[in-house]
PDB file of C-alpha atoms in Angstrom:
ATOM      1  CA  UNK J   1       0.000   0.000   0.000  1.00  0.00           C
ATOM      2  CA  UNK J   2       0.940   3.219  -0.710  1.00  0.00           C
ATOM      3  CA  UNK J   3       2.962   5.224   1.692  1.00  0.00           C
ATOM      4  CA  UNK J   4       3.636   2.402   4.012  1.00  0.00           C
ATOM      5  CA  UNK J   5       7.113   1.939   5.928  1.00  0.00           C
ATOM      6  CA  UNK J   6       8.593  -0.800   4.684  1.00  0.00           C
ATOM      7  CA  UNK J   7       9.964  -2.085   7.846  1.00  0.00           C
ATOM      8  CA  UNK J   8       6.078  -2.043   8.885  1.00  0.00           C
ATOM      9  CA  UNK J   9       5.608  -4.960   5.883  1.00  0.00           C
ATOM     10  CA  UNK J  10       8.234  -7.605   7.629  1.00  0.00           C
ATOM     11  CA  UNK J  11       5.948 -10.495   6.592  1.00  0.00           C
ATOM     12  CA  UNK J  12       6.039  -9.170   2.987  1.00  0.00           C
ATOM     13  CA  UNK J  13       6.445 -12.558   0.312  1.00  0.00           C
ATOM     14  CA  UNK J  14       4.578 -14.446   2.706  1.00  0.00           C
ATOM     15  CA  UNK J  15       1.131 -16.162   2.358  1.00  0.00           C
ATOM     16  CA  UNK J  16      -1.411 -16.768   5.197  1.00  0.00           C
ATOM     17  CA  UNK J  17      -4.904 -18.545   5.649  1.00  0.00           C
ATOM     18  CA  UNK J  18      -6.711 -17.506   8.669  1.00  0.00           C
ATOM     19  CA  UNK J  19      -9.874 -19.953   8.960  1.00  0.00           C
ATOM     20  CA  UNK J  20     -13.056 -18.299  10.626  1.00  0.00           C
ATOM     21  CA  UNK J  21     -11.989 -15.216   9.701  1.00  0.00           C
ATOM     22  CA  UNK J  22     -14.471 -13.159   8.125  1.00  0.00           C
ATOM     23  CA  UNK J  23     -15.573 -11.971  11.327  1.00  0.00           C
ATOM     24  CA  UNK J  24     -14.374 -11.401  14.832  1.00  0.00           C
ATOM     25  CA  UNK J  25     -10.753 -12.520  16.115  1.00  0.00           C
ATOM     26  CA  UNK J  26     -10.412 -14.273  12.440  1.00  0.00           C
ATOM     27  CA  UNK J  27     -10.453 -11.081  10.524  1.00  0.00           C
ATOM     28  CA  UNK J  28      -8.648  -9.037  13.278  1.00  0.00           C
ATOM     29  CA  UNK J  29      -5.895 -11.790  12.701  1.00  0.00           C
ATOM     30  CA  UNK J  30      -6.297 -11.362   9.078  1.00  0.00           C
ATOM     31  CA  UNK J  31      -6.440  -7.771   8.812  1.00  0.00           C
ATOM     32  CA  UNK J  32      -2.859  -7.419  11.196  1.00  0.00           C
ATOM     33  CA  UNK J  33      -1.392 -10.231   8.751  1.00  0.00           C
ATOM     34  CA  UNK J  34      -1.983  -8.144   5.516  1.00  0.00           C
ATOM     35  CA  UNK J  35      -1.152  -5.018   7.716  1.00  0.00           C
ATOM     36  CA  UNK J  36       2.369  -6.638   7.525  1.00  0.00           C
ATOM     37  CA  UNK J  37       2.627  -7.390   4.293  1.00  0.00           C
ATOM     38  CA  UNK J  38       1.505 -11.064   3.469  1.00  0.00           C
ATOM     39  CA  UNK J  39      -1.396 -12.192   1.224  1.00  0.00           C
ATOM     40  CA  UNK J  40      -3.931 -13.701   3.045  1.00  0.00           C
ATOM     41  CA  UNK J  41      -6.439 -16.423   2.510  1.00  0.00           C
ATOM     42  CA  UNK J  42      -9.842 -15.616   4.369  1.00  0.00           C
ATOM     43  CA  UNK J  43     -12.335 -18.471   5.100  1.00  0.00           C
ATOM     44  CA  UNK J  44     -15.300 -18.450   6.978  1.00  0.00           C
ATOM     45  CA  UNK J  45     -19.682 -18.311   6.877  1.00  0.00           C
ATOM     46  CA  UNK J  46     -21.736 -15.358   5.956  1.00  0.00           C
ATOM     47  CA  UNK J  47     -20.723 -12.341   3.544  1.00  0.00           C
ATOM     48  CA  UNK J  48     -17.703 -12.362   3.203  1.00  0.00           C
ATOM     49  CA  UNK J  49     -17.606  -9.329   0.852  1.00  0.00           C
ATOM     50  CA  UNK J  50     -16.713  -6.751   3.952  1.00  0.00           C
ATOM     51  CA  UNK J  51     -13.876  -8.686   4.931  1.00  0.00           C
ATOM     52  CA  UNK J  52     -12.103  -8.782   1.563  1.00  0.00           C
ATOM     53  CA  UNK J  53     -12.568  -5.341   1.099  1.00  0.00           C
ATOM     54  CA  UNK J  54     -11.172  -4.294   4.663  1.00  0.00           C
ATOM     55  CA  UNK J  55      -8.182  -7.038   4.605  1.00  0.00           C
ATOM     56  CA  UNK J  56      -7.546  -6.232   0.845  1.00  0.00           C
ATOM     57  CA  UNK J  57      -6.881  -2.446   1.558  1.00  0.00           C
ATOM     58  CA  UNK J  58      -3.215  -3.131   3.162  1.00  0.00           C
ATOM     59  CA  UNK J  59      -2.340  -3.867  -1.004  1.00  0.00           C
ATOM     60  CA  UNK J  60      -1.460  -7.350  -0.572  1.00  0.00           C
ATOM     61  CA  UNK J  61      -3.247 -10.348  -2.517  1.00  0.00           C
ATOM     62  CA  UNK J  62      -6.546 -11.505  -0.480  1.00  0.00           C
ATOM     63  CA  UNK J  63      -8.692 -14.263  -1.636  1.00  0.00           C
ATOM     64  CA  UNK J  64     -11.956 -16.124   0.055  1.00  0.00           C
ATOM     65  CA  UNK J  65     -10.974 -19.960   0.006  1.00  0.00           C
ATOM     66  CA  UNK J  66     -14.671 -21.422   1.340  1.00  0.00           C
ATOM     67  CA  UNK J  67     -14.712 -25.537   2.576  1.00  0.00           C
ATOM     68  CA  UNK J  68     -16.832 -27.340   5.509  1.00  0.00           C
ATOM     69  CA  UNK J  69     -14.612 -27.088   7.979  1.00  0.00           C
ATOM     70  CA  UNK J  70     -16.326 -30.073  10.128  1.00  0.00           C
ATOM     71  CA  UNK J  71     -15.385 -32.625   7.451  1.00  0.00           C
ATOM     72  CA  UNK J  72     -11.848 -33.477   7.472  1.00  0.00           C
ATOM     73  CA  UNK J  73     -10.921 -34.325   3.613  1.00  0.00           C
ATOM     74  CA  UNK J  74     -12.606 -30.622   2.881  1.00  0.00           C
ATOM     75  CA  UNK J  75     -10.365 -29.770   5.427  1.00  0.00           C
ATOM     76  CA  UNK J  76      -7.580 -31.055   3.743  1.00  0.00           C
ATOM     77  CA  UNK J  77      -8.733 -29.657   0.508  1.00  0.00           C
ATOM     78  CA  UNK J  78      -9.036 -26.254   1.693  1.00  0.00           C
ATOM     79  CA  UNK J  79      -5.160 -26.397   2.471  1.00  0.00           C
ATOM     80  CA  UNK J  80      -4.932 -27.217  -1.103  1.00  0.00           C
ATOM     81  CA  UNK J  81      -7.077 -24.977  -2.586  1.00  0.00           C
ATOM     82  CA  UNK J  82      -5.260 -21.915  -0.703  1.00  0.00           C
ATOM     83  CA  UNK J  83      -1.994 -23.270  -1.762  1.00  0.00           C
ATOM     84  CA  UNK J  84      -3.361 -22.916  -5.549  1.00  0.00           C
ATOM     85  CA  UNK J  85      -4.290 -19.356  -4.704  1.00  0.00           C
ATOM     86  CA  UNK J  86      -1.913 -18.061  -3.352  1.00  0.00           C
ATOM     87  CA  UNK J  87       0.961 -19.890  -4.931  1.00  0.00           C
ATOM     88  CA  UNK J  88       2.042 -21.794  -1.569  1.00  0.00           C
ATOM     89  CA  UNK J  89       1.435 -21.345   2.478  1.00  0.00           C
ATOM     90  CA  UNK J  90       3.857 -19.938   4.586  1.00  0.00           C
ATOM     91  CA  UNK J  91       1.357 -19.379   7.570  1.00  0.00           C
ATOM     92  CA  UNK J  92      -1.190 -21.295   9.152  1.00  0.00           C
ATOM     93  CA  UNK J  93      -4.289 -19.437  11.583  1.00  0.00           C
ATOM     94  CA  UNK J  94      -6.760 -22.081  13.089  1.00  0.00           C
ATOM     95  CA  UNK J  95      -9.364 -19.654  14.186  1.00  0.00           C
ATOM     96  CA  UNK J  96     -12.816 -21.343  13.277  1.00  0.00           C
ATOM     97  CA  UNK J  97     -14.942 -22.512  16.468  1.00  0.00           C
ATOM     98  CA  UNK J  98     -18.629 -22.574  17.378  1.00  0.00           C
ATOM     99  CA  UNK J  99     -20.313 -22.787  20.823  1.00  0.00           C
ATOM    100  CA  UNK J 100     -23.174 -24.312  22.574  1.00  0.00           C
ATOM    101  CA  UNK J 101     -24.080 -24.190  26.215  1.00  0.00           C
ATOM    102  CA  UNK J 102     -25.912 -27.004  28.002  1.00  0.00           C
ATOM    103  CA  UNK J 103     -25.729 -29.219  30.934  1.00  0.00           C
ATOM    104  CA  UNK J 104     -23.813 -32.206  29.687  1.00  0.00           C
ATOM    105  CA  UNK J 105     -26.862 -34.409  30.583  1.00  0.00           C
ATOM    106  CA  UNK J 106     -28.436 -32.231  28.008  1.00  0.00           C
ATOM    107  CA  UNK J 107     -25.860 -31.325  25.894  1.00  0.00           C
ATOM    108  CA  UNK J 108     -26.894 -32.428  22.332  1.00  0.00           C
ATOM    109  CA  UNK J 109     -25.169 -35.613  20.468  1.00  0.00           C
ATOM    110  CA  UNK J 110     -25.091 -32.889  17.442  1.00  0.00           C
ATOM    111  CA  UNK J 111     -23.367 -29.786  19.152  1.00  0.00           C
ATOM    112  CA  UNK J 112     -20.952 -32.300  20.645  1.00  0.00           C
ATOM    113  CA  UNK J 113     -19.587 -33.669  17.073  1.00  0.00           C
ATOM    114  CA  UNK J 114     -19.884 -30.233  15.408  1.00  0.00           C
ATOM    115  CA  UNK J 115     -18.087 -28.824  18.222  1.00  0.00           C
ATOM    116  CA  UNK J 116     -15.361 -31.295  18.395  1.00  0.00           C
ATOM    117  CA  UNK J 117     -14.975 -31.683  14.625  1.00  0.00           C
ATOM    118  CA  UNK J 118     -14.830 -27.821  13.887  1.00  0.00           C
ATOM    119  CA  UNK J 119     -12.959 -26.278  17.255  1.00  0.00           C
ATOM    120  CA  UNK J 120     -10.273 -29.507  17.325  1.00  0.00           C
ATOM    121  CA  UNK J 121     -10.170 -31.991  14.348  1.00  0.00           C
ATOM    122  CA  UNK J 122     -10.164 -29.563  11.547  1.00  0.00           C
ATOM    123  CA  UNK J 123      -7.154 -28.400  13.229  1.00  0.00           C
ATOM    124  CA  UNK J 124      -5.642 -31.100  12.834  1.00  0.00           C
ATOM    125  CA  UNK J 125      -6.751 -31.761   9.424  1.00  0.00           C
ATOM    126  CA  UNK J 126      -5.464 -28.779   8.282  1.00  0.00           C
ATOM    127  CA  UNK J 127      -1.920 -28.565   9.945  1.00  0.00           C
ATOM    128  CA  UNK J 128      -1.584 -32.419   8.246  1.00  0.00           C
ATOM    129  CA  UNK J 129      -2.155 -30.466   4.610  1.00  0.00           C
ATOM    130  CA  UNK J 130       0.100 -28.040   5.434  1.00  0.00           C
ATOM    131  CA  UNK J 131       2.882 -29.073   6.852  1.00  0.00           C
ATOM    132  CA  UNK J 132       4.647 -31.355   4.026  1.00  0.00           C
ATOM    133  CA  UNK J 133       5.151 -28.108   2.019  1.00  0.00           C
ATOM    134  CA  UNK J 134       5.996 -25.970   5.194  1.00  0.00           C
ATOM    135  CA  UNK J 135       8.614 -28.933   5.801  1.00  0.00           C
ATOM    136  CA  UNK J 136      10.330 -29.009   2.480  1.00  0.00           C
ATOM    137  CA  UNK J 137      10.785 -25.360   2.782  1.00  0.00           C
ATOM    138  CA  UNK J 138      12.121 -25.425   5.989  1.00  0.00           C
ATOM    139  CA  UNK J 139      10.075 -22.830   7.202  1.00  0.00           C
ATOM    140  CA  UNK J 140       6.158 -21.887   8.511  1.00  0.00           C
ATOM    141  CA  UNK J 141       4.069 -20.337  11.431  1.00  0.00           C
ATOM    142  CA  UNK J 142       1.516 -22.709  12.692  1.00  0.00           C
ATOM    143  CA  UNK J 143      -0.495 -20.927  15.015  1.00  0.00           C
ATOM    144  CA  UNK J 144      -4.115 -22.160  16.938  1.00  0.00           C
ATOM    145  CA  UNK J 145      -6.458 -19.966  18.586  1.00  0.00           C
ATOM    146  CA  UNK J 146      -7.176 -22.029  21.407  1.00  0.00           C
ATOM    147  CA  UNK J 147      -8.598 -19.840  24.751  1.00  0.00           C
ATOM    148  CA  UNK J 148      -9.337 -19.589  28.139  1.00  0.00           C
ATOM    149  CA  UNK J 149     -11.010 -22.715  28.238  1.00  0.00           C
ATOM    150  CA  UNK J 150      -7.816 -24.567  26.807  1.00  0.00           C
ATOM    151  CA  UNK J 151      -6.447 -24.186  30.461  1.00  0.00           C
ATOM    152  CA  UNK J 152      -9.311 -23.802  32.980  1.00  0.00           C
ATOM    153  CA  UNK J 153     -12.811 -24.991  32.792  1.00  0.00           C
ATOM    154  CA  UNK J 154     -16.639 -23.213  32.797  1.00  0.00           C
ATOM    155  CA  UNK J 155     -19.702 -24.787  33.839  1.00  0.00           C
ATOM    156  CA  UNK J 156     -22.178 -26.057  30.355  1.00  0.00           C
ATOM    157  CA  UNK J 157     -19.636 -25.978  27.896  1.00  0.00           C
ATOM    158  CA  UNK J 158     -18.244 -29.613  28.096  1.00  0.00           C
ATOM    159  CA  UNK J 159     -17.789 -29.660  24.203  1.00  0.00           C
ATOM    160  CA  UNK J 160     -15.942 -26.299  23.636  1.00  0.00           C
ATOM    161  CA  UNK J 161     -13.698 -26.519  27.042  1.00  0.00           C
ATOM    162  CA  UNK J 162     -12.427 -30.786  25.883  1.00  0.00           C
ATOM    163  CA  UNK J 163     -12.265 -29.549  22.275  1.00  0.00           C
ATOM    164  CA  UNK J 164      -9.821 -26.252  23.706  1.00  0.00           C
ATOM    165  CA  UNK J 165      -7.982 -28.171  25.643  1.00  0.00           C
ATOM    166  CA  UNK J 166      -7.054 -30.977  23.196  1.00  0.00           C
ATOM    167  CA  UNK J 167      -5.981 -28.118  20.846  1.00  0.00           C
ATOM    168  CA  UNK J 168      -3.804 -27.362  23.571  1.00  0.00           C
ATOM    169  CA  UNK J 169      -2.216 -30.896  23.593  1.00  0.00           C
ATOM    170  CA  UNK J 170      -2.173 -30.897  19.565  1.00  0.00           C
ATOM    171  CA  UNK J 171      -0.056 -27.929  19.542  1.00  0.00           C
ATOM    172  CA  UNK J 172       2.305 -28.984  21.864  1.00  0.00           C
ATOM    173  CA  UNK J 173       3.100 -32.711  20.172  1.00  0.00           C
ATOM    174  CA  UNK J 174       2.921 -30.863  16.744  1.00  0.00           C
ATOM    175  CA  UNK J 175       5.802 -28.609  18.002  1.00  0.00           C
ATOM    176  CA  UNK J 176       7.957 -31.601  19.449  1.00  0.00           C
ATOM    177  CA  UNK J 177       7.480 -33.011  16.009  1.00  0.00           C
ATOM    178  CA  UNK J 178       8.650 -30.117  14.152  1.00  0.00           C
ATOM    179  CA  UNK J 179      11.439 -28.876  16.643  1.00  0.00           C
ATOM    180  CA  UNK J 180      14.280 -29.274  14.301  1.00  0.00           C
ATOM    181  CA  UNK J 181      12.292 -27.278  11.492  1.00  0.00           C
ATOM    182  CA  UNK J 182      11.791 -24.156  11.326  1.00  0.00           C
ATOM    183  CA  UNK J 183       8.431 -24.576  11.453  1.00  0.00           C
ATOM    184  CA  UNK J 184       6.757 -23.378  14.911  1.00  0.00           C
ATOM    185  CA  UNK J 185       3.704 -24.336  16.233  1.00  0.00           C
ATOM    186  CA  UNK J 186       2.027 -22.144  19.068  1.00  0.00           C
ATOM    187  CA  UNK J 187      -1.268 -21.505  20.274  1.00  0.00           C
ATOM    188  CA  UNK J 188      -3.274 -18.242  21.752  1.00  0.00           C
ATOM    189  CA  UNK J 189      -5.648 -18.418  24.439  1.00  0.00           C
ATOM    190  CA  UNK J 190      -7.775 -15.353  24.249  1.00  0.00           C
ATOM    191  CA  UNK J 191     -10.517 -14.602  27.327  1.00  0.00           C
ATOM    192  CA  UNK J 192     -13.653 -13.139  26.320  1.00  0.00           C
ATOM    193  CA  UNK J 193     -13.629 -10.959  23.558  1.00  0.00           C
ATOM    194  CA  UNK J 194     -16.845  -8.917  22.436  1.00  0.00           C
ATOM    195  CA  UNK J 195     -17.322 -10.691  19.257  1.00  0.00           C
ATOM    196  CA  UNK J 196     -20.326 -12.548  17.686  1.00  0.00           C
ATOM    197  CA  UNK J 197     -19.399 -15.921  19.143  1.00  0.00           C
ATOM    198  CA  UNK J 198     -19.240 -13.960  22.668  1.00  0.00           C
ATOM    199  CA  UNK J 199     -22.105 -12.220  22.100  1.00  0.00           C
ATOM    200  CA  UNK J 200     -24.191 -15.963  20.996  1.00  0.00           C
ATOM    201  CA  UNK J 201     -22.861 -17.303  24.690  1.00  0.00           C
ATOM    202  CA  UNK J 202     -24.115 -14.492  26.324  1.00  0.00           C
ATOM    203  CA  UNK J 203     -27.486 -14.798  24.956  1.00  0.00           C
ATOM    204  CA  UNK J 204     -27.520 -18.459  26.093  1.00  0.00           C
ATOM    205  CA  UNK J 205     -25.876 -18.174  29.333  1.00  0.00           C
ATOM    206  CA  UNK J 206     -28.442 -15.641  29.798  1.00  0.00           C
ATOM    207  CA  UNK J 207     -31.472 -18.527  29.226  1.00  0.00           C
ATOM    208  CA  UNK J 208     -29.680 -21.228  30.988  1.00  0.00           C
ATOM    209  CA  UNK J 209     -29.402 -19.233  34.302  1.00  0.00           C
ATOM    210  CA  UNK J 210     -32.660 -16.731  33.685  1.00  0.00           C
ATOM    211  CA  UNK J 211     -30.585 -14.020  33.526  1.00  0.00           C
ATOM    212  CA  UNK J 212     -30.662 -10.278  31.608  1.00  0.00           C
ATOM    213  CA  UNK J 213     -27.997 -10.037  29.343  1.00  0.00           C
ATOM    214  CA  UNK J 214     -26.414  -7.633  31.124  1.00  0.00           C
ATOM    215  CA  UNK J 215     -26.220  -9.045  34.369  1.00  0.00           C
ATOM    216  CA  UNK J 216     -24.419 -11.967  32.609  1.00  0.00           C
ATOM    217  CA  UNK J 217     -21.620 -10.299  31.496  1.00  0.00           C
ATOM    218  CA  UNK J 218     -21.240  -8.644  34.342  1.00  0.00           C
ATOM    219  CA  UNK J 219     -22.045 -11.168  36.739  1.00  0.00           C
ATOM    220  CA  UNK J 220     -20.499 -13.712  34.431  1.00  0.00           C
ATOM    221  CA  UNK J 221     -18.206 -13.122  31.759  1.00  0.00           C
ATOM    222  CA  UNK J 222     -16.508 -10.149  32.967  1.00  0.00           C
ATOM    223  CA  UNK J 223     -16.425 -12.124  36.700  1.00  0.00           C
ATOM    224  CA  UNK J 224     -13.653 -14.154  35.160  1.00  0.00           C
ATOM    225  CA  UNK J 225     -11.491 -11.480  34.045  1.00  0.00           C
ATOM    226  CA  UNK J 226      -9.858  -9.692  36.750  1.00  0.00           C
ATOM    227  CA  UNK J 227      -9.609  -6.562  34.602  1.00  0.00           C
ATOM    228  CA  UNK J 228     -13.137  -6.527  33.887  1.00  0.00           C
ATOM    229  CA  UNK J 229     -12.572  -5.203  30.324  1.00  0.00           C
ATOM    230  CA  UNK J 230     -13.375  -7.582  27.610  1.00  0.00           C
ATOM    231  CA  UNK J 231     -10.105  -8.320  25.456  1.00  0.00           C
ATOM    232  CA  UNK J 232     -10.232  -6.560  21.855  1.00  0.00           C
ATOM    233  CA  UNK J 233      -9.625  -9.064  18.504  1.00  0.00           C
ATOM    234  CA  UNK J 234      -7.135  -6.717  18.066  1.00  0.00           C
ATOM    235  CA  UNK J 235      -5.158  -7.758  20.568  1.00  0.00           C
ATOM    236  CA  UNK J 236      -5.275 -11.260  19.760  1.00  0.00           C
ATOM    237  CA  UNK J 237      -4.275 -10.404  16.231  1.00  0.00           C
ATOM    238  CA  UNK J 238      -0.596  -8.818  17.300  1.00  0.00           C
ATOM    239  CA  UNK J 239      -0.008 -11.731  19.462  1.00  0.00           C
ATOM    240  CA  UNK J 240      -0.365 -13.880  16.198  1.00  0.00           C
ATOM    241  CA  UNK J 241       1.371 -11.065  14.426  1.00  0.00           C
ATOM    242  CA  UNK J 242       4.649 -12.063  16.679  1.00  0.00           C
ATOM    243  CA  UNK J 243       4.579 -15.340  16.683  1.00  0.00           C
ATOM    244  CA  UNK J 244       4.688 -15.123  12.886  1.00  0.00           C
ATOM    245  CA  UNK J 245       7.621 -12.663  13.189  1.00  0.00           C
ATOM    246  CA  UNK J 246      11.385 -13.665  12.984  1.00  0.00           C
ATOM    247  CA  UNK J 247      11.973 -12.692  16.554  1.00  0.00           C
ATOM    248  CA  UNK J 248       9.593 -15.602  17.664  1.00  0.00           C
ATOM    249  CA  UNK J 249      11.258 -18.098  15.687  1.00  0.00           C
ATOM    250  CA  UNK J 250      12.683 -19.424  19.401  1.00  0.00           C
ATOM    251  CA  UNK J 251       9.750 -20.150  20.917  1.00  0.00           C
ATOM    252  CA  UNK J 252       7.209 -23.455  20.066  1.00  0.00           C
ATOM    253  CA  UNK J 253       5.055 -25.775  21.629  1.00  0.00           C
ATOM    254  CA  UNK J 254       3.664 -22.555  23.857  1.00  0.00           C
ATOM    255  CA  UNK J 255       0.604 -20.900  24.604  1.00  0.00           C
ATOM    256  CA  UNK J 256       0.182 -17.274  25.282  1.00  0.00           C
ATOM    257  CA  UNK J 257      -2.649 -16.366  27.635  1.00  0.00           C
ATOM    258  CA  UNK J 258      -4.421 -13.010  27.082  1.00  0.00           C
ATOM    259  CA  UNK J 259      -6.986 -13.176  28.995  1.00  0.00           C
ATOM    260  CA  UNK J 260      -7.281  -9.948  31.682  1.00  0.00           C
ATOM    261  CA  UNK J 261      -5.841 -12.147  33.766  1.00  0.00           C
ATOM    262  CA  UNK J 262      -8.565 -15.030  33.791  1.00  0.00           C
ATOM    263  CA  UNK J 263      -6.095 -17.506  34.588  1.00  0.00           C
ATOM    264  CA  UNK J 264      -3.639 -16.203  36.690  1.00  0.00           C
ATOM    265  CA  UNK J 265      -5.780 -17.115  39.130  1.00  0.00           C
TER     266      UNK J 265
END
């Protein structure tokens, strides 16, 4: 773009995919990404006309790569079918996750598998597809939004807490895998950040304890955060923004908490 320092670019030659990321953390993650000078694969439901617009504005090549993320060969494919686009991957995002809250006694077979397949297998499904190529060149940024709920546990949301904690585990014996690489493999662990996904559990936190809206987040959500601020996506998006730089290139097999504090407790 136009006017930009280049030392502000230092991811410039690179190609991304960020999945879930026409809204929310995703396109944060995207936007900061194309901010520094890579293209950038988006993915994700909805229109995803706004997001191209806003991520393509930094100047660098952005494409939407669409796939059903809960099935694992369209997982697979996806990897693929950014690779084609884009003319290879450097850097992988696994940001796509839904929610559900229920008692487990009432927790629906369906939410369960959707959960587990999109939040955790699709991960792994798509680091498989991308790693041969990340491997041959001897380089690549593997980097999983896990959260919160990767390390400590809520009340009705069995699915999304096992699912965040095995991408915890997948991370960390990806890493060991890939030690001698130079391909890392780190994860993020965001609290609660006001975004559409947020705003879904409030409204059914909300009905599961007969609760305003209101009075759950701030009887709630914002209980767990000892900053009582919700985290912004932006802030999210520059912790994936380092781990992608050269300066992280030490550090795999971790997970960066930022979280208010949530789990310093």
């Amino acid at each position: 773009m136009a006017g930009d320092n280049p030392n502000s670019r230092p991811l410039a030659g690179r190609r991304a995919a960020v999945t879930g990321s026409t809204s929310g953390i995703g396109l944060a993650i995207a936007d900061a990404l194309a901010r520094a000078g890579a293209d950038v694969a988006l993915n994700g439901f909805g229109d995803h006309a706004p997001a191209l617009a806003q991520v393509g504005a930094h100047g660098t090549k952005v494409v939407f790569v669409g796939a059903d993320l809960s099935k694992g060969p369209d997982s697979q494919k996806w990897v693929a079918d950014v690779q084609a686009a884009l003319g290879g991957l450097d850097i992988l995002v696994n940001n796509a996750g839904i929610q559900h809250v229920a008692p487990v006694d009432e927790f629906p077979d369906d939410k369960w598998d959707a959960i587990l397949a999109i939040n955790l297998s699709s991960n792994f499904h798509t680091m498989k597809a991308a790693i041969p190529a990340m491997k041959a060149q001897n380089w690549g940024r593997i980097v999983n939004i896990a959260s919160a709920h990767g390390l400590v546990a809520s009340p009705f949301k069995s699915a999304y807490v096992a699912a965040k904690h095995g991408v915890l585990g997948l991370t960390k014996s990806t890493a060991l895998e890939l030690a001698e690489t130079m391909v890392t493999v780190n994860s993020v662990c965001p609290g609660f950040v006001d975004t559409p996904l947020v705003r879904g559990q409030i409204a059914d936190q909300a009905r599961v304890n007969n609760m305003s809206e209101e009075q759950v987040v701030k009887q709630i959500i914002l209980a767990s955060q000892p900053t009582k601020r919700f985290v912004t996506a932006d802030q999210v998006a520059e912790t994936v923004l380092f781990l992608c730089s050269e300066a992280a290139s030490g550090i795999t097999g971790s997970s960066f908490s930022v979280d208010g504090g949530w789990t310093a407790r």
